[in-house]
Structures are given as C-alpha cells and as structure tokens.
C-alpha cells in the first residue's frame, strides 16, 4: 500500500512538471517588481509566451519579439530578445501566478490574463 501511494505521488509530480511549459503559454501581466529592496507596481507591462518558444515583451506601446526556453526541470526560464539573453530562476509558478528572479532584474511577479 505504501508503495502504491509513493508511486501515485511520483506520478502526480511528473504530470505537474510536464504541464508547466504548456501552462506558461499565454499573456502574463507584471504586477510587482522588487529590486534592491525597492518595490514598484508597473502598469501595462506584459510577457506573452507562444508555442514553439516565441516570446513577446510589451511595455506600454512598445513591443519586442524574441524566444523563450524553459529548462527540463522547470526551474530556469531563459528569454532572449535580439542579442540580450536573461536567465531567470523560476521561484513560483502555477496556472495563474508566476514569480521569477534574476540578478539583473530583481524579483518579478506576474498574473495570467486573458
């Protein structure tokens, strides 16, 4: 019985990991930015993740296209726009909320929008 429960929990873990990349697809709004202890609440800043690793960053009326890649263990998100590539640590992620961080940007908190 213990073996069955252990296998069941491992199976759920694999399923949730496999879905992470698919759940990332969509439009995400930046709701909180924390860098060097300073907290800001940006407006009109979005990340759009599309199939085949296509990415779009939107800041007000400005938009930049690029590529994205999520590591196999879903712990690192790399976004590349033009020649700039930033690796983010995935601190928290579910279907509706995502928190990522890097030394360059600080901590970024997003919510999924329709």
PDB file of C-alpha atoms in Angstrom:
ATOM      1  CA  UNK A   1       0.000   0.000   0.000  1.00  0.00           C
ATOM      2  CA  UNK A   2       2.836   2.425   0.863  1.00  0.00           C
ATOM      3  CA  UNK A   3       4.476   1.622  -2.475  1.00  0.00           C
ATOM      4  CA  UNK A   4       1.228   2.375  -4.317  1.00  0.00           C
ATOM      5  CA  UNK A   5       0.861   5.779  -2.592  1.00  0.00           C
ATOM      6  CA  UNK A   6       4.501   6.629  -3.302  1.00  0.00           C
ATOM      7  CA  UNK A   7       4.116   5.747  -6.984  1.00  0.00           C
ATOM      8  CA  UNK A   8       0.886   7.736  -7.170  1.00  0.00           C
ATOM      9  CA  UNK A   9       2.545  10.848  -5.702  1.00  0.00           C
ATOM     10  CA  UNK A  10       5.504  10.492  -8.072  1.00  0.00           C
ATOM     11  CA  UNK A  11       3.092  10.201 -10.989  1.00  0.00           C
ATOM     12  CA  UNK A  12       1.313  13.411  -9.987  1.00  0.00           C
ATOM     13  CA  UNK A  13       4.693  15.135  -9.691  1.00  0.00           C
ATOM     14  CA  UNK A  14       5.640  14.110 -13.217  1.00  0.00           C
ATOM     15  CA  UNK A  15       2.299  15.208 -14.612  1.00  0.00           C
ATOM     16  CA  UNK A  16       2.506  18.649 -12.991  1.00  0.00           C
ATOM     17  CA  UNK A  17       6.081  19.114 -14.238  1.00  0.00           C
ATOM     18  CA  UNK A  18       5.127  18.135 -17.774  1.00  0.00           C
ATOM     19  CA  UNK A  19       2.300  20.672 -17.824  1.00  0.00           C
ATOM     20  CA  UNK A  20       4.389  23.631 -16.647  1.00  0.00           C
ATOM     21  CA  UNK A  21       5.661  24.555 -20.099  1.00  0.00           C
ATOM     22  CA  UNK A  22       2.126  24.345 -21.515  1.00  0.00           C
ATOM     23  CA  UNK A  23       0.744  26.462 -18.666  1.00  0.00           C
ATOM     24  CA  UNK A  24       3.314  29.144 -19.437  1.00  0.00           C
ATOM     25  CA  UNK A  25       1.729  29.717 -22.861  1.00  0.00           C
ATOM     26  CA  UNK A  26      -0.387  32.875 -22.761  1.00  0.00           C
ATOM     27  CA  UNK A  27      -0.265  36.511 -21.677  1.00  0.00           C
ATOM     28  CA  UNK A  28       1.162  37.476 -18.266  1.00  0.00           C
ATOM     29  CA  UNK A  29       0.882  40.914 -16.616  1.00  0.00           C
ATOM     30  CA  UNK A  30       3.683  42.215 -14.398  1.00  0.00           C
ATOM     31  CA  UNK A  31       2.045  43.247 -11.103  1.00  0.00           C
ATOM     32  CA  UNK A  32       5.035  43.714  -8.774  1.00  0.00           C
ATOM     33  CA  UNK A  33       8.743  44.328  -9.207  1.00  0.00           C
ATOM     34  CA  UNK A  34      11.251  44.200  -6.345  1.00  0.00           C
ATOM     35  CA  UNK A  35      14.849  45.234  -6.933  1.00  0.00           C
ATOM     36  CA  UNK A  36      17.399  46.201  -4.277  1.00  0.00           C
ATOM     37  CA  UNK A  37      14.606  46.382  -1.686  1.00  0.00           C
ATOM     38  CA  UNK A  38      12.553  48.851  -3.759  1.00  0.00           C
ATOM     39  CA  UNK A  39       9.049  47.660  -4.649  1.00  0.00           C
ATOM     40  CA  UNK A  40       7.223  49.067  -7.693  1.00  0.00           C
ATOM     41  CA  UNK A  41       3.911  48.246  -9.362  1.00  0.00           C
ATOM     42  CA  UNK A  42       4.404  48.685 -13.113  1.00  0.00           C
ATOM     43  CA  UNK A  43       1.474  49.360 -15.446  1.00  0.00           C
ATOM     44  CA  UNK A  44       0.976  47.996 -18.948  1.00  0.00           C
ATOM     45  CA  UNK A  45       3.933  45.564 -18.824  1.00  0.00           C
ATOM     46  CA  UNK A  46       3.293  42.083 -20.225  1.00  0.00           C
ATOM     47  CA  UNK A  47       5.083  38.918 -21.284  1.00  0.00           C
ATOM     48  CA  UNK A  48       3.434  36.792 -23.958  1.00  0.00           C
ATOM     49  CA  UNK A  49       4.610  33.190 -24.349  1.00  0.00           C
ATOM     50  CA  UNK A  50       3.624  31.402 -27.551  1.00  0.00           C
ATOM     51  CA  UNK A  51       4.095  27.917 -28.981  1.00  0.00           C
ATOM     52  CA  UNK A  52       7.488  26.976 -30.428  1.00  0.00           C
ATOM     53  CA  UNK A  53       9.368  29.224 -27.997  1.00  0.00           C
ATOM     54  CA  UNK A  54       8.142  32.522 -29.456  1.00  0.00           C
ATOM     55  CA  UNK A  55       8.107  35.418 -26.985  1.00  0.00           C
ATOM     56  CA  UNK A  56       6.787  38.974 -26.984  1.00  0.00           C
ATOM     57  CA  UNK A  57       7.572  41.597 -24.353  1.00  0.00           C
ATOM     58  CA  UNK A  58       5.155  44.520 -24.144  1.00  0.00           C
ATOM     59  CA  UNK A  59       5.802  47.760 -22.254  1.00  0.00           C
ATOM     60  CA  UNK A  60       3.039  50.284 -22.907  1.00  0.00           C
ATOM     61  CA  UNK A  61       3.014  50.918 -26.650  1.00  0.00           C
ATOM     62  CA  UNK A  62       6.452  49.317 -27.181  1.00  0.00           C
ATOM     63  CA  UNK A  63       6.796  45.666 -28.127  1.00  0.00           C
ATOM     64  CA  UNK A  64       9.817  43.391 -28.643  1.00  0.00           C
ATOM     65  CA  UNK A  65       9.830  39.852 -30.005  1.00  0.00           C
ATOM     66  CA  UNK A  66      12.198  37.085 -29.064  1.00  0.00           C
ATOM     67  CA  UNK A  67      12.495  33.471 -27.932  1.00  0.00           C
ATOM     68  CA  UNK A  68      11.917  31.667 -24.651  1.00  0.00           C
ATOM     69  CA  UNK A  69      13.022  28.328 -23.237  1.00  0.00           C
ATOM     70  CA  UNK A  70      12.093  26.599 -20.009  1.00  0.00           C
ATOM     71  CA  UNK A  71      14.645  24.157 -18.579  1.00  0.00           C
ATOM     72  CA  UNK A  72      13.780  20.464 -18.374  1.00  0.00           C
ATOM     73  CA  UNK A  73      13.361  20.710 -14.589  1.00  0.00           C
ATOM     74  CA  UNK A  74      11.171  23.869 -14.962  1.00  0.00           C
ATOM     75  CA  UNK A  75      13.446  25.826 -12.620  1.00  0.00           C
ATOM     76  CA  UNK A  76      15.065  28.168 -15.140  1.00  0.00           C
ATOM     77  CA  UNK A  77      13.426  30.367 -17.774  1.00  0.00           C
ATOM     78  CA  UNK A  78      15.621  31.913 -20.477  1.00  0.00           C
ATOM     79  CA  UNK A  79      14.315  34.832 -22.513  1.00  0.00           C
ATOM     80  CA  UNK A  80      16.294  36.073 -25.496  1.00  0.00           C
ATOM     81  CA  UNK A  81      15.488  39.319 -27.299  1.00  0.00           C
ATOM     82  CA  UNK A  82      17.899  40.305 -30.074  1.00  0.00           C
ATOM     83  CA  UNK A  83      21.394  39.716 -28.643  1.00  0.00           C
ATOM     84  CA  UNK A  84      20.305  40.013 -24.985  1.00  0.00           C
ATOM     85  CA  UNK A  85      19.630  36.787 -23.111  1.00  0.00           C
ATOM     86  CA  UNK A  86      18.471  36.681 -19.478  1.00  0.00           C
ATOM     87  CA  UNK A  87      18.204  33.550 -17.347  1.00  0.00           C
ATOM     88  CA  UNK A  88      15.535  33.741 -14.675  1.00  0.00           C
ATOM     89  CA  UNK A  89      15.113  31.497 -11.675  1.00  0.00           C
ATOM     90  CA  UNK A  90      11.513  30.259 -11.500  1.00  0.00           C
ATOM     91  CA  UNK A  91      10.705  30.917  -7.839  1.00  0.00           C
ATOM     92  CA  UNK A  92       6.982  30.117  -8.009  1.00  0.00           C
ATOM     93  CA  UNK A  93       4.664  29.013 -10.782  1.00  0.00           C
ATOM     94  CA  UNK A  94       1.097  27.820 -11.149  1.00  0.00           C
ATOM     95  CA  UNK A  95      -1.582  28.272 -13.803  1.00  0.00           C
ATOM     96  CA  UNK A  96      -2.444  31.810 -12.645  1.00  0.00           C
ATOM     97  CA  UNK A  97       0.614  33.282 -10.894  1.00  0.00           C
ATOM     98  CA  UNK A  98       4.333  33.282 -11.615  1.00  0.00           C
ATOM     99  CA  UNK A  99       7.363  34.706  -9.785  1.00  0.00           C
ATOM    100  CA  UNK A 100      10.764  34.838 -11.450  1.00  0.00           C
ATOM    101  CA  UNK A 101      14.030  36.498 -10.496  1.00  0.00           C
ATOM    102  CA  UNK A 102      17.495  37.318 -11.798  1.00  0.00           C
ATOM    103  CA  UNK A 103      20.421  39.438 -10.636  1.00  0.00           C
ATOM    104  CA  UNK A 104      19.743  41.897 -13.480  1.00  0.00           C
ATOM    105  CA  UNK A 105      16.010  42.430 -12.937  1.00  0.00           C
ATOM    106  CA  UNK A 106      15.328  41.515  -9.328  1.00  0.00           C
ATOM    107  CA  UNK A 107      12.103  39.686  -8.420  1.00  0.00           C
ATOM    108  CA  UNK A 108       9.202  39.914 -10.891  1.00  0.00           C
ATOM    109  CA  UNK A 109       5.657  38.797 -10.050  1.00  0.00           C
ATOM    110  CA  UNK A 110       3.143  38.122 -12.823  1.00  0.00           C
ATOM    111  CA  UNK A 111      -0.509  37.092 -13.089  1.00  0.00           C
ATOM    112  CA  UNK A 112      -2.011  35.393 -16.123  1.00  0.00           C
ATOM    113  CA  UNK A 113      -4.542  37.454 -18.076  1.00  0.00           C
ATOM    114  CA  UNK A 114      -6.947  36.567 -20.870  1.00  0.00           C
TER     115      UNK A 114
END
